[in-house]
XYZ file of N, CA and C in Angstrom:
543
model
N -156.649 157.513 17.907
C -155.906 158.739 17.665
C -155.872 159.053 16.183
N -155.764 158.024 15.366
C -155.748 158.235 13.924
C -157.015 158.905 13.434
N -158.135 158.491 13.979
C -159.410 159.097 13.604
C -159.472 160.547 14.052
N -158.981 160.822 15.241
C -158.996 162.188 15.750
C -158.075 163.085 14.926
N -156.909 162.578 14.532
C -155.991 163.370 13.714
C -156.585 163.636 12.338
N -157.320 162.665 11.796
C -157.945 162.895 10.492
C -159.032 163.959 10.585
N -159.591 164.170 11.758
C -160.607 165.202 11.947
C -160.019 166.537 12.395
N -158.954 166.477 13.192
C -158.355 167.693 13.741
C -156.842 167.630 13.546
N -156.321 168.396 12.593
C -154.875 168.392 12.338
C -154.060 168.834 13.554
N -154.559 169.806 14.281
C -153.793 170.392 15.381
C -153.613 169.466 16.573
N -154.379 168.419 16.633
C -154.262 167.503 17.775
C -152.877 166.839 17.802
N -152.275 166.658 16.645
C -150.961 166.013 16.570
C -149.870 166.862 17.215
N -150.021 168.173 17.224
C -149.019 169.035 17.839
C -149.078 168.974 19.357
N -150.259 168.742 19.905
C -150.430 168.760 21.357
C -150.247 167.381 22.002
N -150.408 166.329 21.237
C -150.375 164.976 21.785
C -149.038 164.618 22.442
N -147.871 164.872 21.810
C -146.614 164.534 22.505
C -146.413 165.332 23.788
N -146.909 166.556 23.817
C -146.759 167.391 25.014
C -147.583 166.833 26.167
N -148.841 166.533 25.894
C -149.717 166.000 26.948
C -149.146 164.689 27.482
N -148.768 163.804 26.591
C -148.241 162.511 27.031
C -146.883 162.647 27.708
N -146.042 163.537 27.199
C -144.706 163.699 27.769
C -144.717 164.313 29.153
N -145.486 165.365 29.327
C -145.537 166.028 30.640
C -146.103 165.074 31.687
N -147.220 164.435 31.377
C -147.818 163.494 32.332
C -146.886 162.343 32.666
N -146.261 161.769 31.648
C -145.346 160.647 31.871
C -144.138 161.030 32.710
N -143.580 162.202 32.442
C -142.401 162.631 33.199
C -142.738 162.938 34.657
N -143.852 163.605 34.878
C -144.219 163.934 36.261
C -144.532 162.685 37.078
N -145.217 161.729 36.486
C -145.555 160.516 37.222
C -144.314 159.638 37.423
N -143.359 159.684 36.522
C -142.114 158.929 36.718
C -141.325 159.484 37.902
N -141.317 160.792 38.047
C -140.663 161.412 39.202
C -141.336 160.957 40.493
N -142.670 160.982 40.507
C -143.405 160.586 41.708
C -143.180 159.117 42.040
N -143.188 158.256 41.034
C -142.963 156.820 41.267
C -141.573 156.582 41.847
N -140.603 157.272 41.333
C -139.240 157.107 41.828
C -139.112 157.593 43.271
N -139.723 158.715 43.575
C -139.668 159.230 44.946
C -140.410 158.325 45.922
N -141.568 157.812 45.503
C -142.301 156.879 46.365
C -141.499 155.603 46.607
N -140.896 155.108 45.564
C -140.099 153.895 45.700
C -138.935 154.111 46.660
N -138.299 155.250 46.560
C -137.202 155.563 47.477
C -137.713 155.664 48.918
N -138.867 156.280 49.105
C -139.449 156.383 50.456
C -139.764 155.000 51.013
N -140.267 154.121 50.161
C -140.558 152.755 50.621
C -139.272 152.016 50.985
N -138.238 152.160 50.184
C -136.960 151.502 50.480
C -136.367 152.007 51.789
N -136.584 153.275 52.103
C -136.037 153.852 53.331
C -136.810 153.461 54.577
N -138.133 153.252 54.446
C -138.957 153.111 55.652
C -139.481 151.708 55.929
N -139.302 150.776 55.020
C -139.814 149.429 55.278
C -139.060 148.400 54.451
N -139.373 147.161 54.736
C -138.768 146.040 54.030
C -139.686 145.677 52.856
N -139.073 145.392 51.717
C -139.863 145.058 50.527
C -140.793 143.882 50.822
N -142.050 144.052 50.439
C -143.061 143.038 50.687
C -143.918 143.336 51.899
N -143.470 144.257 52.757
C -144.255 144.618 53.940
C -144.891 145.991 53.737
N -145.910 146.240 54.507
C -146.625 147.510 54.405
C -145.960 148.510 55.340
N -145.521 149.673 54.823
C -144.923 150.662 55.718
C -145.982 151.291 56.625
N -145.535 151.877 57.690
C -146.466 152.449 58.672
C -147.285 153.591 58.088
N -146.778 154.284 57.099
C -147.473 155.452 56.557
C -148.379 155.116 55.369
N -148.386 153.880 54.928
C -149.191 153.493 53.762
C -150.661 153.364 54.128
N -151.550 153.642 53.180
C -152.982 153.480 53.461
C -153.325 152.014 53.672
N -154.272 151.787 54.543
C -154.673 150.411 54.861
C -155.845 149.932 54.008
N -156.626 150.850 53.461
C -157.794 150.510 52.641
C -157.650 151.173 51.275
N -158.221 150.577 50.242
C -158.097 151.084 48.878
C -158.727 152.458 48.712
N -159.812 152.733 49.409
C -160.508 154.004 49.241
C -159.775 155.169 49.914
N -158.733 154.876 50.671
C -157.959 155.928 51.328
C -156.845 156.476 50.430
N -156.597 155.836 49.285
C -155.483 156.247 48.438
C -155.570 157.695 47.958
N -156.739 158.206 47.514
C -156.748 159.617 47.087
C -156.374 160.589 48.202
N -156.885 160.358 49.402
C -156.544 161.225 50.531
C -155.065 161.113 50.865
N -154.548 159.905 50.889
C -153.137 159.695 51.224
C -152.220 160.280 50.155
N -152.639 160.221 48.897
C -151.773 160.695 47.825
C -151.507 162.181 47.941
N -152.538 162.956 48.202
C -152.403 164.409 48.156
C -152.460 165.128 49.498
N -152.939 164.489 50.558
C -153.146 165.266 51.763
C -152.736 164.630 53.058
N -152.224 163.476 53.045
C -151.920 162.773 54.288
C -150.542 163.188 54.797
N -150.479 163.687 55.989
C -149.194 164.129 56.526
C -148.255 162.955 56.794
N -148.807 161.764 56.996
C -147.952 160.602 57.232
C -147.220 160.169 55.969
N -147.787 160.439 54.815
C -147.142 160.097 53.552
C -145.982 161.056 53.317
N -144.761 160.555 53.246
C -143.618 161.450 53.085
C -143.593 162.156 51.728
N -144.377 161.693 50.780
C -144.355 162.280 49.445
C -145.662 162.954 49.045
N -146.556 163.218 49.984
C -147.829 163.867 49.627
C -147.605 165.293 49.126
N -146.676 166.011 49.708
C -146.381 167.360 49.228
C -145.798 167.319 47.824
N -145.025 166.295 47.546
C -144.473 166.133 46.200
C -145.586 165.941 45.184
N -146.591 165.154 45.533
C -147.719 164.937 44.616
C -148.443 166.240 44.326
N -148.654 167.050 45.335
C -149.339 168.330 45.143
C -148.496 169.256 44.265
N -147.211 169.304 44.541
C -146.317 170.158 43.745
C -146.285 169.701 42.293
N -146.192 168.392 42.066
C -146.167 167.882 40.696
C -147.476 168.178 39.968
N -148.595 168.073 40.668
C -149.883 168.395 40.037
C -149.926 169.871 39.654
N -149.443 170.727 40.538
C -149.435 172.157 40.219
C -148.403 172.516 39.152
N -147.320 171.768 39.048
C -146.314 172.014 38.014
C -146.861 171.777 36.611
N -147.898 170.970 36.521
C -148.489 170.696 35.213
C -149.065 171.959 34.590
N -149.566 172.867 35.402
C -150.198 174.088 34.871
C -149.190 174.959 34.123
N -148.122 175.445 34.771
C -147.188 176.277 34.004
C -146.486 175.503 32.897
N -146.259 174.211 33.116
C -145.629 173.401 32.076
C -146.457 173.352 30.811
N -147.738 173.072 30.960
C -148.606 173.002 29.782
C -148.814 174.371 29.155
N -148.909 175.399 29.958
C -149.059 176.742 29.387
C -147.808 177.159 28.618
N -146.642 176.817 29.139
C -145.398 177.117 28.429
C -145.340 176.383 27.092
N -145.634 175.092 27.110
C -145.612 174.330 25.863
C -146.699 174.799 24.899
N -147.857 175.176 25.430
C -148.906 175.721 24.571
C -148.400 176.981 23.868
N -147.752 177.864 24.621
C -147.221 179.097 24.053
C -146.196 178.796 22.954
N -145.304 177.855 23.199
C -144.284 177.499 22.203
C -144.944 176.927 20.943
N -145.886 176.014 21.122
C -146.572 175.421 19.966
C -147.291 176.492 19.160
N -147.999 177.380 19.829
C -148.746 178.411 19.102
C -147.805 179.367 18.376
N -146.674 179.711 18.972
C -145.724 180.606 18.315
C -145.081 179.939 17.099
N -144.751 178.686 17.215
C -144.176 177.969 16.071
C -145.195 177.877 14.939
N -146.447 177.593 15.279
C -147.483 177.502 14.255
C -147.748 178.866 13.612
N -147.671 179.939 14.391
C -147.821 181.283 13.825
C -146.663 181.572 12.872
N -145.459 181.217 13.286
C -144.276 181.466 12.459
C -144.386 180.773 11.105
N -144.914 179.553 11.097
C -145.039 178.798 9.848
C -146.402 178.996 9.172
N -147.169 179.973 9.634
C -148.486 180.285 9.055
C -149.403 179.074 8.994
N -149.356 178.244 10.003
C -150.229 177.069 10.041
C -151.108 177.048 11.282
N -151.289 178.218 11.882
C -152.059 178.285 13.120
C -153.551 178.199 12.821
N -154.253 177.482 13.672
C -155.709 177.416 13.620
C -156.202 178.353 14.719
N -156.917 179.396 14.338
C -157.342 180.394 15.328
C -158.206 179.794 16.423
N -158.831 178.669 16.168
C -159.665 178.027 17.185
C -158.832 177.526 18.354
N -157.550 177.220 18.124
C -156.693 176.764 19.221
C -156.114 177.921 20.014
N -156.445 179.144 19.641
C -155.936 180.311 20.361
C -157.030 181.009 21.166
N -158.183 180.389 21.271
C -159.280 180.979 22.039
C -159.115 180.655 23.522
N -159.619 181.506 24.391
C -159.548 181.214 25.831
C -160.243 179.897 26.199
N -161.338 179.567 25.519
C -162.032 178.316 25.848
C -161.149 177.112 25.528
N -160.401 177.167 24.440
C -159.500 176.062 24.119
C -158.396 175.947 25.162
N -157.805 177.076 25.521
C -156.695 177.061 26.488
C -157.175 176.500 27.828
N -158.333 176.914 28.282
C -158.868 176.436 29.560
C -159.187 174.950 29.484
N -159.846 174.531 28.414
C -160.237 173.126 28.296
C -159.007 172.234 28.129
N -158.056 172.654 27.304
C -156.812 171.896 27.101
C -156.043 171.756 28.415
N -155.886 172.848 29.142
C -155.164 172.801 30.417
C -155.905 171.936 31.430
N -157.225 172.006 31.429
C -158.014 171.204 32.372
C -157.856 169.712 32.130
N -157.943 169.280 30.875
C -157.810 167.847 30.622
C -156.381 167.379 30.868
N -155.407 168.242 30.627
C -154.012 167.874 30.887
C -153.767 167.716 32.390
N -154.345 168.597 33.192
C -154.178 168.504 34.644
C -154.945 167.305 35.193
N -156.103 167.047 34.649
C -156.862 165.858 35.059
C -156.055 164.593 34.790
N -155.389 164.547 33.647
C -154.544 163.396 33.332
C -153.444 163.230 34.388
N -152.780 164.316 34.749
C -151.688 164.250 35.728
C -152.212 163.811 37.094
N -153.343 164.342 37.523
C -153.904 163.969 38.827
C -154.268 162.484 38.850
N -154.900 162.005 37.783
C -155.237 160.577 37.722
C -153.982 159.712 37.709
N -152.970 160.146 36.987
C -151.720 159.388 36.963
C -151.051 159.338 38.333
N -151.083 160.435 39.056
C -150.494 160.434 40.401
C -151.251 159.505 41.341
N -152.567 159.479 41.227
C -153.366 158.550 42.042
C -153.065 157.098 41.679
N -153.024 156.807 40.395
C -152.710 155.444 39.947
C -151.301 155.066 40.374
N -150.392 156.013 40.288
C -149.004 155.760 40.683
C -148.912 155.378 42.150
N -149.587 156.117 42.998
C -149.525 155.848 44.436
C -150.036 154.442 44.730
N -151.125 154.085 44.089
C -151.691 152.745 44.281
C -150.764 151.672 43.710
N -150.270 151.874 42.490
C -149.462 150.855 41.822
C -148.119 150.633 42.515
N -147.493 151.698 42.964
C -146.209 151.556 43.663
C -146.396 150.749 44.938
N -147.454 151.031 45.685
C -147.699 150.257 46.907
C -148.076 148.810 46.592
N -148.832 148.598 45.539
C -149.205 147.239 45.150
C -147.972 146.413 44.786
N -147.102 146.967 43.961
C -145.904 146.213 43.567
C -144.979 145.999 44.752
N -144.912 146.962 45.657
C -144.092 146.810 46.854
C -144.605 145.649 47.710
N -145.922 145.586 47.873
C -146.516 144.502 48.670
C -146.338 143.147 48.008
N -146.269 143.141 46.663
C -146.070 141.885 45.920
C -144.590 141.515 45.819
N -143.747 142.199 46.600
C -142.326 141.928 46.683
C -141.598 142.189 45.357
N -142.047 143.223 44.634
C -141.380 143.646 43.407
C -140.839 145.055 43.614
N -139.770 145.375 42.910
C -139.184 146.700 43.014
C -139.991 147.677 42.152
N -140.647 148.668 42.750
C -141.471 149.601 41.974
C -140.689 150.398 40.935
N -139.399 150.642 41.191
C -138.592 151.373 40.208
C -138.535 150.638 38.875
N -138.500 149.332 38.922
C -138.387 148.533 37.699
C -139.734 148.254 37.049
N -140.776 148.182 37.837
C -142.074 147.721 37.340
C -143.011 148.863 36.967
N -143.083 149.869 37.795
C -144.171 150.857 37.684
C -144.017 151.871 36.566
N -142.837 152.390 36.353
C -142.685 153.488 35.402
C -143.125 153.104 33.989
N -142.779 151.924 33.465
C -143.303 151.586 32.130
C -144.830 151.514 32.081
N -145.441 150.948 33.111
C -146.906 150.886 33.135
C -147.511 152.279 33.240
N -146.938 153.103 34.080
C -147.493 154.444 34.277
C -147.365 155.308 33.028
N -146.257 155.212 32.322
C -146.130 155.999 31.096
C -147.079 155.484 30.016
N -147.300 154.184 29.980
C -148.269 153.639 29.015
C -149.689 154.092 29.360
N -150.032 154.051 30.633
C -151.344 154.536 31.062
C -151.458 156.036 30.784
N -150.371 156.760 30.994
C -150.356 158.192 30.708
C -150.581 158.483 29.231
N -149.968 157.690 28.359
C -150.192 157.861 26.923
C -151.644 157.593 26.563
N -152.212 156.548 27.128
C -153.613 156.223 26.860
C -154.543 157.336 27.355
N -154.357 157.754 28.602
C -155.198 158.819 29.159
C -154.998 160.142 28.419
N -153.750 160.476 28.143
C -153.464 161.734 27.461
C -154.088 161.796 26.082
N -153.966 160.711 25.328
C -154.549 160.667 23.995
C -156.071 160.741 24.071
N -156.660 159.995 24.988
C -158.119 160.006 25.121
C -158.618 161.377 25.572
N -157.960 161.965 26.565
C -158.404 163.271 27.059
C -158.213 164.370 26.016
N -157.141 164.282 25.233
C -156.928 165.277 24.188
C -157.998 165.169 23.106
N -158.359 163.944 22.749
C -159.448 163.751 21.785
C -160.760 164.280 22.366
N -161.006 164.025 23.645
C -162.206 164.549 24.300
C -162.197 166.076 24.283
N -161.035 166.672 24.495
C -160.905 168.128 24.467
C -161.315 168.675 23.104
N -160.753 168.126 22.042
C -161.051 168.626 20.699
C -162.501 168.347 20.308
N -162.956 167.112 20.541
C -164.340 166.780 20.182
C -165.338 167.560 21.035
N -165.042 167.723 22.319
C -165.940 168.472 23.190
C -166.092 169.916 22.749
N -164.979 170.555 22.414
C -165.054 171.940 21.942
C -165.745 172.024 20.585
N -165.503 171.039 19.740
C -166.168 171.033 18.431
C -167.678 170.898 18.605
N -168.098 169.981 19.461
C -169.537 169.770 19.684
C -170.169 170.953 20.420
N -169.342 171.711 21.155
C -169.851 172.893 21.841
C -169.979 174.096 20.911
N -169.551 173.919 19.663
C -169.745 174.981 18.686
C -168.489 175.555 18.073
N -167.331 175.098 18.483
C -166.072 175.596 17.910
C -165.749 174.796 16.644
N -166.463 175.089 15.575
C -166.349 174.322 14.331
C -165.054 174.587 13.589
N -164.338 175.643 13.953
C -163.063 175.947 13.267
C -161.967 174.943 13.613
N -162.177 174.119 14.647
C -161.174 173.113 14.994
C -161.086 172.012 13.945
N -162.192 171.681 13.325
C -162.251 170.566 12.378
C -161.568 170.969 11.084
N -160.769 170.033 10.550
C -160.004 170.339 9.337
C -160.799 170.081 8.064
N -161.724 169.155 8.125
C -162.481 168.878 6.906
C -163.940 168.663 7.199
């Protein structure tokens, strides 16, 4: 991240937003999944609605009617869009007010690419969350205590990496105004 900030000043304004939104949404999902597990099964056992194979987790996370929280996952993934657009608008207005705006961050290509990597981060976090909550439940651990710190750390790692990919990708695609030096 230090290297990316030395190349792109504006990345520092977006990094807490990407990491914060992803971390908060996945914490909500982990808590709801944990509550569903506590209601429907005994800790350490597999609930009737849980996937039986590892490759079924993506389908179960977002589309399985047996999963009591699949609709929640879809809603949380879609909430990332207006959330990131709102924060983008606030960041750009504050930067305009202080005359520190980089016009390259106000292009439609930046907005689309930034929103895309932010949503990808949230979707990956929700998938990892679904798997991790079930794994800790099967290992006879309380997911409320174990999963949220891991998920927010993974969210910070993914968010920082995806944000750097966003800036570097746009720079390599020809948006040279993003680079500060």
